[in-house]
Amino acid sequence: GSAPHTSPALKTTDQDGNPVGPYQVTETVTVGWEVSASCTRDNATPDDESDDTTFDYTNGGDIQPLSGEVVACTFTNQELVPQIPALSVIKALTGNDDADGSGTVSLNDTLTYTITASNDGNVTLTNVTVSDNLTGDSTNCASVAPIGTCVLTVTYVVTQADVDAGNVQNVGTADSDQTGPTTDSEDVTVPQNPGLSVDKVLTGNADEDGSGDVSVGDTLTYTVTATNTGTAGLTNVVVSD
């Protein structure tokens, strides 16, 4: 376990007065754990000029007690936690000013996106960058601790090209020194309401006979106008008479 435990006191002589040591301070280390030993000298000799001292050994070491001295060692086992860097990102549409009051995403609406990078690992991430491909905006957080976030907020105005495409495609990216880049996309639907109307109007009369009205032989001019009454661009529009 991780709790320290103390070895029996180490003495410099055996029961017959013969010198013993040096002692090897060691303990078998299980994979994924680190052991350290802290050994304290108890100076029993009155004329010893040194004070009681503590020596630290990591994963074992040797110690030679002085004459008449007792050494006590405390072993501490510490579990080594693997470092697991992890970074995720979420991009979300968080607002629409709805400039035309249509209740949907439409031309000239200003959209607000929030891009949130989260540290999902157990180590601090450095140089965390969050960027947006639609606007080109980015932000940098020098460091993000575990469960911490780095947030970028951007705005974008819907264009006619977006209306014609039927959606606004957007990708947020997060990256750090400890991880590779990660992305999240947000596709916002732009409703398309195509519409076409036509209006034909008599716009001229040559009135060849000067009668002041339409009569035989007069040349009439008509204008036929097709109008896009919808929100999306129309293609291959043909007007005939």
mmCIF file of C-alpha atoms in Angstrom:
data_model
loop_
_atom_site.group_PDB
_atom_site.id
_atom_site.type_symbol
_atom_site.label_atom_id
_atom_site.label_comp_id
_atom_site.label_asym_id
_atom_site.label_seq_id
_atom_site.Cartn_x
_atom_site.Cartn_y
_atom_site.Cartn_z
ATOM 1 C CA GLY A 1 0.000 0.000 0.000
ATOM 2 C CA SER A 2 0.978 3.665 -0.051
ATOM 3 C CA ALA A 3 1.148 4.040 3.758
ATOM 4 C CA PRO A 4 4.716 4.132 5.187
ATOM 5 C CA HIS A 5 5.937 1.365 7.428
ATOM 6 C CA THR A 6 9.039 1.239 9.632
ATOM 7 C CA SER A 7 11.701 -1.452 9.636
ATOM 8 C CA PRO A 8 13.132 -2.905 12.876
ATOM 9 C CA ALA A 9 15.963 -0.743 14.299
ATOM 10 C CA LEU A 10 19.361 -1.509 12.745
ATOM 11 C CA LYS A 11 22.365 -1.901 15.131
ATOM 12 C CA THR A 12 26.083 -1.798 14.422
ATOM 13 C CA THR A 13 27.044 -4.855 16.492
ATOM 14 C CA ASP A 14 25.585 -8.275 17.037
ATOM 15 C CA GLN A 15 24.883 -9.816 20.458
ATOM 16 C CA ASP A 16 28.537 -10.786 20.804
ATOM 17 C CA GLY A 17 29.755 -7.266 20.062
ATOM 18 C CA ASN A 18 30.960 -8.046 16.540
ATOM 19 C CA PRO A 19 30.511 -5.306 13.864
ATOM 20 C CA VAL A 20 27.716 -5.827 11.367
ATOM 21 C CA GLY A 21 26.732 -4.015 8.148
ATOM 22 C CA PRO A 22 26.670 -2.281 5.904
ATOM 23 C CA TYR A 23 22.930 -2.775 5.561
ATOM 24 C CA GLN A 24 21.261 -2.655 2.165
ATOM 25 C CA VAL A 25 18.115 -0.590 2.252
ATOM 26 C CA THR A 26 15.826 -2.143 -0.358
ATOM 27 C CA GLU A 27 12.331 -3.405 -1.056
ATOM 28 C CA THR A 28 10.905 -5.273 -4.039
ATOM 29 C CA VAL A 29 9.078 -2.834 -6.283
ATOM 30 C CA THR A 30 5.834 -3.887 -7.967
ATOM 31 C CA VAL A 31 5.311 -2.661 -11.521
ATOM 32 C CA GLY A 32 3.524 0.657 -11.421
ATOM 33 C CA TRP A 33 4.826 1.549 -7.963
ATOM 34 C CA GLU A 34 7.873 3.396 -6.587
ATOM 35 C CA VAL A 35 9.430 2.681 -3.215
ATOM 36 C CA SER A 36 11.507 5.098 -1.141
ATOM 37 C CA ALA A 37 13.254 4.593 2.178
ATOM 38 C CA SER A 38 13.948 7.306 4.725
ATOM 39 C CA CYS A 39 16.568 6.192 7.257
ATOM 40 C CA THR A 40 17.214 8.131 10.451
ATOM 41 C CA ARG A 41 20.443 7.851 12.444
ATOM 42 C CA ASP A 42 19.957 7.895 16.239
ATOM 43 C CA ASN A 43 23.356 9.021 17.515
ATOM 44 C CA ALA A 44 23.847 7.165 20.771
ATOM 45 C CA THR A 45 27.504 8.167 21.249
ATOM 46 C CA PRO A 46 27.738 11.286 23.476
ATOM 47 C CA ASP A 47 31.004 12.506 21.937
ATOM 48 C CA ASP A 48 29.730 12.140 18.353
ATOM 49 C CA GLU A 49 29.827 15.641 16.878
ATOM 50 C CA SER A 50 27.065 14.917 14.351
ATOM 51 C CA ASP A 51 23.377 15.363 15.148
ATOM 52 C CA ASP A 52 20.615 12.912 14.389
ATOM 53 C CA THR A 53 20.288 12.915 10.595
ATOM 54 C CA THR A 54 17.933 11.515 7.976
ATOM 55 C CA PHE A 55 18.996 9.927 4.684
ATOM 56 C CA ASP A 56 16.612 9.361 1.789
ATOM 57 C CA TYR A 57 16.942 6.472 -0.645
ATOM 58 C CA THR A 58 14.752 5.945 -3.676
ATOM 59 C CA ASN A 59 14.354 2.347 -4.843
ATOM 60 C CA GLY A 60 17.032 1.139 -2.440
ATOM 61 C CA GLY A 61 20.508 2.075 -1.213
ATOM 62 C CA ASP A 62 23.247 1.144 1.290
ATOM 63 C CA ILE A 63 23.761 2.587 4.748
ATOM 64 C CA GLN A 64 26.625 1.971 7.209
ATOM 65 C CA PRO A 65 25.699 2.670 10.864
ATOM 66 C CA LEU A 66 28.403 4.201 13.060
ATOM 67 C CA SER A 67 29.589 2.441 16.188
ATOM 68 C CA GLY A 68 26.943 2.422 18.898
ATOM 69 C CA GLU A 69 24.385 3.933 16.561
ATOM 70 C CA VAL A 70 20.843 2.797 15.750
ATOM 71 C CA VAL A 71 19.365 3.420 12.304
ATOM 72 C CA ALA A 72 15.589 3.195 11.663
ATOM 73 C CA CYS A 73 14.285 3.081 8.081
ATOM 74 C CA THR A 74 10.767 3.942 6.929
ATOM 75 C CA PHE A 75 9.636 2.535 3.564
ATOM 76 C CA THR A 76 6.976 4.343 1.544
ATOM 77 C CA ASN A 77 5.266 2.817 -1.493
ATOM 78 C CA GLN A 78 3.792 5.283 -4.001
ATOM 79 C CA GLU A 79 1.637 4.221 -6.944
ATOM 80 C CA LEU A 80 2.792 5.741 -10.236
ATOM 81 C CA VAL A 81 -0.150 7.202 -12.160
ATOM 82 C CA PRO A 82 0.252 7.030 -15.972
ATOM 83 C CA GLN A 83 0.076 10.405 -17.700
ATOM 84 C CA ILE A 84 -2.822 10.419 -20.180
ATOM 85 C CA PRO A 85 -3.178 13.649 -22.175
ATOM 86 C CA ALA A 86 -6.558 14.011 -23.901
ATOM 87 C CA LEU A 87 -8.256 16.922 -25.670
ATOM 88 C CA SER A 88 -11.773 17.193 -27.105
ATOM 89 C CA VAL A 89 -13.645 20.022 -28.832
ATOM 90 C CA ILE A 90 -17.334 20.877 -29.298
ATOM 91 C CA LYS A 91 -18.639 23.534 -31.676
ATOM 92 C CA ALA A 92 -22.215 24.747 -31.235
ATOM 93 C CA LEU A 93 -24.498 27.441 -32.661
ATOM 94 C CA THR A 94 -25.372 29.490 -29.587
ATOM 95 C CA GLY A 95 -27.185 32.481 -31.080
ATOM 96 C CA ASN A 96 -28.954 34.039 -34.094
ATOM 97 C CA ASP A 97 -29.914 37.717 -34.154
ATOM 98 C CA ASP A 98 -32.594 36.869 -36.803
ATOM 99 C CA ALA A 99 -32.306 40.219 -38.554
ATOM 100 C CA ASP A 100 -35.470 39.745 -40.630
ATOM 101 C CA GLY A 101 -37.568 38.206 -37.866
ATOM 102 C CA SER A 102 -38.229 35.100 -39.956
ATOM 103 C CA GLY A 103 -37.699 32.746 -37.036
ATOM 104 C CA THR A 104 -35.167 30.764 -39.087
ATOM 105 C CA VAL A 105 -31.602 31.207 -40.317
ATOM 106 C CA SER A 106 -31.738 33.435 -43.394
ATOM 107 C CA LEU A 107 -29.773 35.959 -45.437
ATOM 108 C CA ASN A 108 -27.898 38.591 -43.365
ATOM 109 C CA ASP A 109 -28.625 36.902 -40.031
ATOM 110 C CA THR A 110 -25.664 37.085 -37.611
ATOM 111 C CA LEU A 111 -24.862 33.673 -36.138
ATOM 112 C CA THR A 112 -22.885 33.186 -32.914
ATOM 113 C CA TYR A 113 -20.801 30.033 -32.457
ATOM 114 C CA THR A 114 -19.069 28.810 -29.299
ATOM 115 C CA ILE A 115 -16.117 26.431 -29.665
ATOM 116 C CA THR A 116 -15.111 24.721 -26.414
ATOM 117 C CA ALA A 117 -11.894 22.712 -26.026
ATOM 118 C CA SER A 118 -11.852 20.453 -22.931
ATOM 119 C CA ASN A 119 -8.935 18.785 -21.166
ATOM 120 C CA ASP A 120 -10.246 15.226 -20.704
ATOM 121 C CA GLY A 121 -6.931 13.775 -19.512
ATOM 122 C CA ASN A 122 -5.074 13.760 -16.206
ATOM 123 C CA VAL A 123 -2.190 16.116 -17.064
ATOM 124 C CA THR A 124 -2.095 19.840 -17.741
ATOM 125 C CA LEU A 125 -2.069 20.735 -21.452
ATOM 126 C CA THR A 126 0.006 23.668 -22.704
ATOM 127 C CA ASN A 127 -0.304 25.986 -25.700
ATOM 128 C CA VAL A 128 -3.940 25.018 -26.286
ATOM 129 C CA THR A 129 -5.207 26.658 -29.497
ATOM 130 C CA VAL A 130 -8.872 26.831 -30.533
ATOM 131 C CA SER A 131 -9.651 27.979 -34.081
ATOM 132 C CA ASP A 132 -12.611 28.445 -36.433
ATOM 133 C CA ASN A 133 -12.340 27.753 -40.159
ATOM 134 C CA LEU A 134 -15.366 29.838 -41.159
ATOM 135 C CA THR A 135 -14.155 33.143 -39.733
ATOM 136 C CA GLY A 136 -10.438 32.459 -39.400
ATOM 137 C CA ASP A 137 -10.571 33.501 -35.728
ATOM 138 C CA SER A 138 -8.531 31.714 -33.036
ATOM 139 C CA THR A 139 -7.534 31.958 -29.385
ATOM 140 C CA ASN A 140 -4.695 30.482 -27.327
ATOM 141 C CA CYS A 141 -4.645 29.327 -23.704
ATOM 142 C CA ALA A 142 -1.143 28.995 -22.245
ATOM 143 C CA SER A 143 -2.228 26.043 -20.088
ATOM 144 C CA VAL A 144 -5.418 24.113 -19.342
ATOM 145 C CA ALA A 145 -5.615 21.908 -16.249
ATOM 146 C CA PRO A 146 -7.540 18.596 -16.211
ATOM 147 C CA ILE A 147 -11.339 19.168 -16.567
ATOM 148 C CA GLY A 148 -10.525 22.765 -17.597
ATOM 149 C CA THR A 149 -11.604 24.415 -20.863
ATOM 150 C CA CYS A 150 -10.418 26.917 -23.461
ATOM 151 C CA VAL A 151 -13.276 28.741 -25.242
ATOM 152 C CA LEU A 152 -13.528 30.694 -28.504
ATOM 153 C CA THR A 153 -16.673 32.664 -29.478
ATOM 154 C CA VAL A 154 -17.130 33.889 -33.072
ATOM 155 C CA THR A 155 -19.853 35.591 -35.145
ATOM 156 C CA TYR A 156 -20.706 35.079 -38.812
ATOM 157 C CA VAL A 157 -23.141 36.829 -41.166
ATOM 158 C CA VAL A 158 -25.128 34.523 -43.502
ATOM 159 C CA THR A 159 -24.395 35.193 -47.185
ATOM 160 C CA GLN A 160 -26.370 34.507 -50.347
ATOM 161 C CA ALA A 161 -23.931 31.691 -51.116
ATOM 162 C CA ASP A 162 -24.958 30.029 -47.840
ATOM 163 C CA VAL A 163 -28.648 30.384 -48.764
ATOM 164 C CA ASP A 164 -28.000 28.889 -52.204
ATOM 165 C CA ALA A 165 -26.094 26.001 -50.610
ATOM 166 C CA GLY A 166 -28.880 25.411 -48.098
ATOM 167 C CA ASN A 167 -26.557 25.334 -45.092
ATOM 168 C CA VAL A 168 -23.645 26.960 -43.289
ATOM 169 C CA GLN A 169 -20.808 24.477 -42.812
ATOM 170 C CA ASN A 170 -18.406 25.220 -40.006
ATOM 171 C CA VAL A 171 -15.501 23.361 -38.336
ATOM 172 C CA GLY A 172 -13.844 24.087 -34.991
ATOM 173 C CA THR A 173 -10.354 22.770 -34.217
ATOM 174 C CA ALA A 174 -8.425 22.361 -30.958
ATOM 175 C CA ASP A 175 -4.747 21.471 -30.566
ATOM 176 C CA SER A 176 -2.063 21.423 -27.848
ATOM 177 C CA ASP A 177 1.608 20.588 -27.288
ATOM 178 C CA GLN A 178 0.665 17.239 -25.728
ATOM 179 C CA THR A 179 -2.003 16.098 -28.215
ATOM 180 C CA GLY A 180 -2.802 16.084 -31.893
ATOM 181 C CA PRO A 181 -5.503 18.309 -33.391
ATOM 182 C CA THR A 182 -9.153 17.375 -32.938
ATOM 183 C CA THR A 183 -12.179 18.812 -34.762
ATOM 184 C CA ASP A 184 -15.934 19.167 -34.491
ATOM 185 C CA SER A 185 -18.291 20.401 -37.214
ATOM 186 C CA GLU A 186 -21.572 22.285 -36.958
ATOM 187 C CA ASP A 187 -23.842 22.359 -40.019
ATOM 188 C CA VAL A 188 -26.679 24.877 -39.772
ATOM 189 C CA THR A 189 -29.589 24.498 -42.190
ATOM 190 C CA VAL A 190 -30.630 27.581 -44.135
ATOM 191 C CA PRO A 191 -34.200 27.046 -45.442
ATOM 192 C CA GLN A 192 -34.536 27.525 -49.191
ATOM 193 C CA ASN A 193 -37.800 29.028 -50.490
ATOM 194 C CA PRO A 194 -37.486 29.181 -54.283
ATOM 195 C CA GLY A 195 -40.116 31.233 -56.071
ATOM 196 C CA LEU A 196 -40.662 32.554 -59.615
ATOM 197 C CA SER A 197 -43.276 34.930 -61.027
ATOM 198 C CA VAL A 198 -43.830 36.301 -64.550
ATOM 199 C CA ASP A 199 -45.463 39.512 -65.772
ATOM 200 C CA LYS A 200 -46.213 40.393 -69.426
ATOM 201 C CA VAL A 201 -46.975 44.003 -70.275
ATOM 202 C CA LEU A 202 -47.722 45.899 -73.505
ATOM 203 C CA THR A 203 -45.024 48.527 -73.450
ATOM 204 C CA GLY A 204 -45.337 50.107 -76.916
ATOM 205 C CA ASN A 205 -47.366 50.634 -80.148
ATOM 206 C CA ALA A 206 -45.797 52.006 -83.296
ATOM 207 C CA ASP A 207 -49.341 53.080 -84.459
ATOM 208 C CA GLU A 208 -48.399 53.052 -88.099
ATOM 209 C CA ASP A 209 -51.760 54.531 -89.229
ATOM 210 C CA GLY A 210 -51.809 57.254 -86.597
ATOM 211 C CA SER A 211 -55.220 56.225 -85.391
ATOM 212 C CA GLY A 212 -54.249 56.609 -81.772
ATOM 213 C CA ASP A 213 -55.319 53.097 -80.967
ATOM 214 C CA VAL A 214 -54.346 49.575 -81.856
ATOM 215 C CA SER A 215 -55.331 48.839 -85.426
ATOM 216 C CA VAL A 216 -54.425 46.595 -88.327
ATOM 217 C CA GLY A 217 -50.783 46.875 -89.226
ATOM 218 C CA ASP A 218 -49.683 48.420 -85.906
ATOM 219 C CA THR A 219 -46.487 46.992 -84.363
ATOM 220 C CA LEU A 220 -46.898 46.176 -80.674
ATOM 221 C CA THR A 221 -44.048 45.765 -78.166
ATOM 222 C CA TYR A 222 -44.427 43.470 -75.155
ATOM 223 C CA THR A 223 -42.092 43.058 -72.161
ATOM 224 C CA VAL A 224 -42.145 39.727 -70.343
ATOM 225 C CA THR A 225 -40.445 39.899 -66.923
ATOM 226 C CA ALA A 226 -39.592 36.843 -64.793
ATOM 227 C CA THR A 227 -38.895 37.660 -61.144
ATOM 228 C CA ASN A 228 -37.193 35.507 -58.512
ATOM 229 C CA THR A 229 -39.578 35.912 -55.575
ATOM 230 C CA GLY A 230 -37.840 33.328 -53.349
ATOM 231 C CA THR A 231 -34.750 33.332 -51.170
ATOM 232 C CA ALA A 232 -32.495 31.040 -53.178
ATOM 233 C CA GLY A 233 -30.768 31.662 -56.466
ATOM 234 C CA LEU A 234 -32.450 30.156 -59.563
ATOM 235 C CA THR A 235 -30.617 28.582 -62.470
ATOM 236 C CA ASN A 236 -31.524 27.987 -66.140
ATOM 237 C CA VAL A 237 -34.369 30.508 -66.058
ATOM 238 C CA VAL A 238 -36.158 30.583 -69.462
ATOM 239 C CA VAL A 239 -38.665 33.290 -70.451
ATOM 240 C CA SER A 240 -40.774 32.668 -73.577
ATOM 241 C CA ASP A 241 -43.667 34.256 -75.439
#
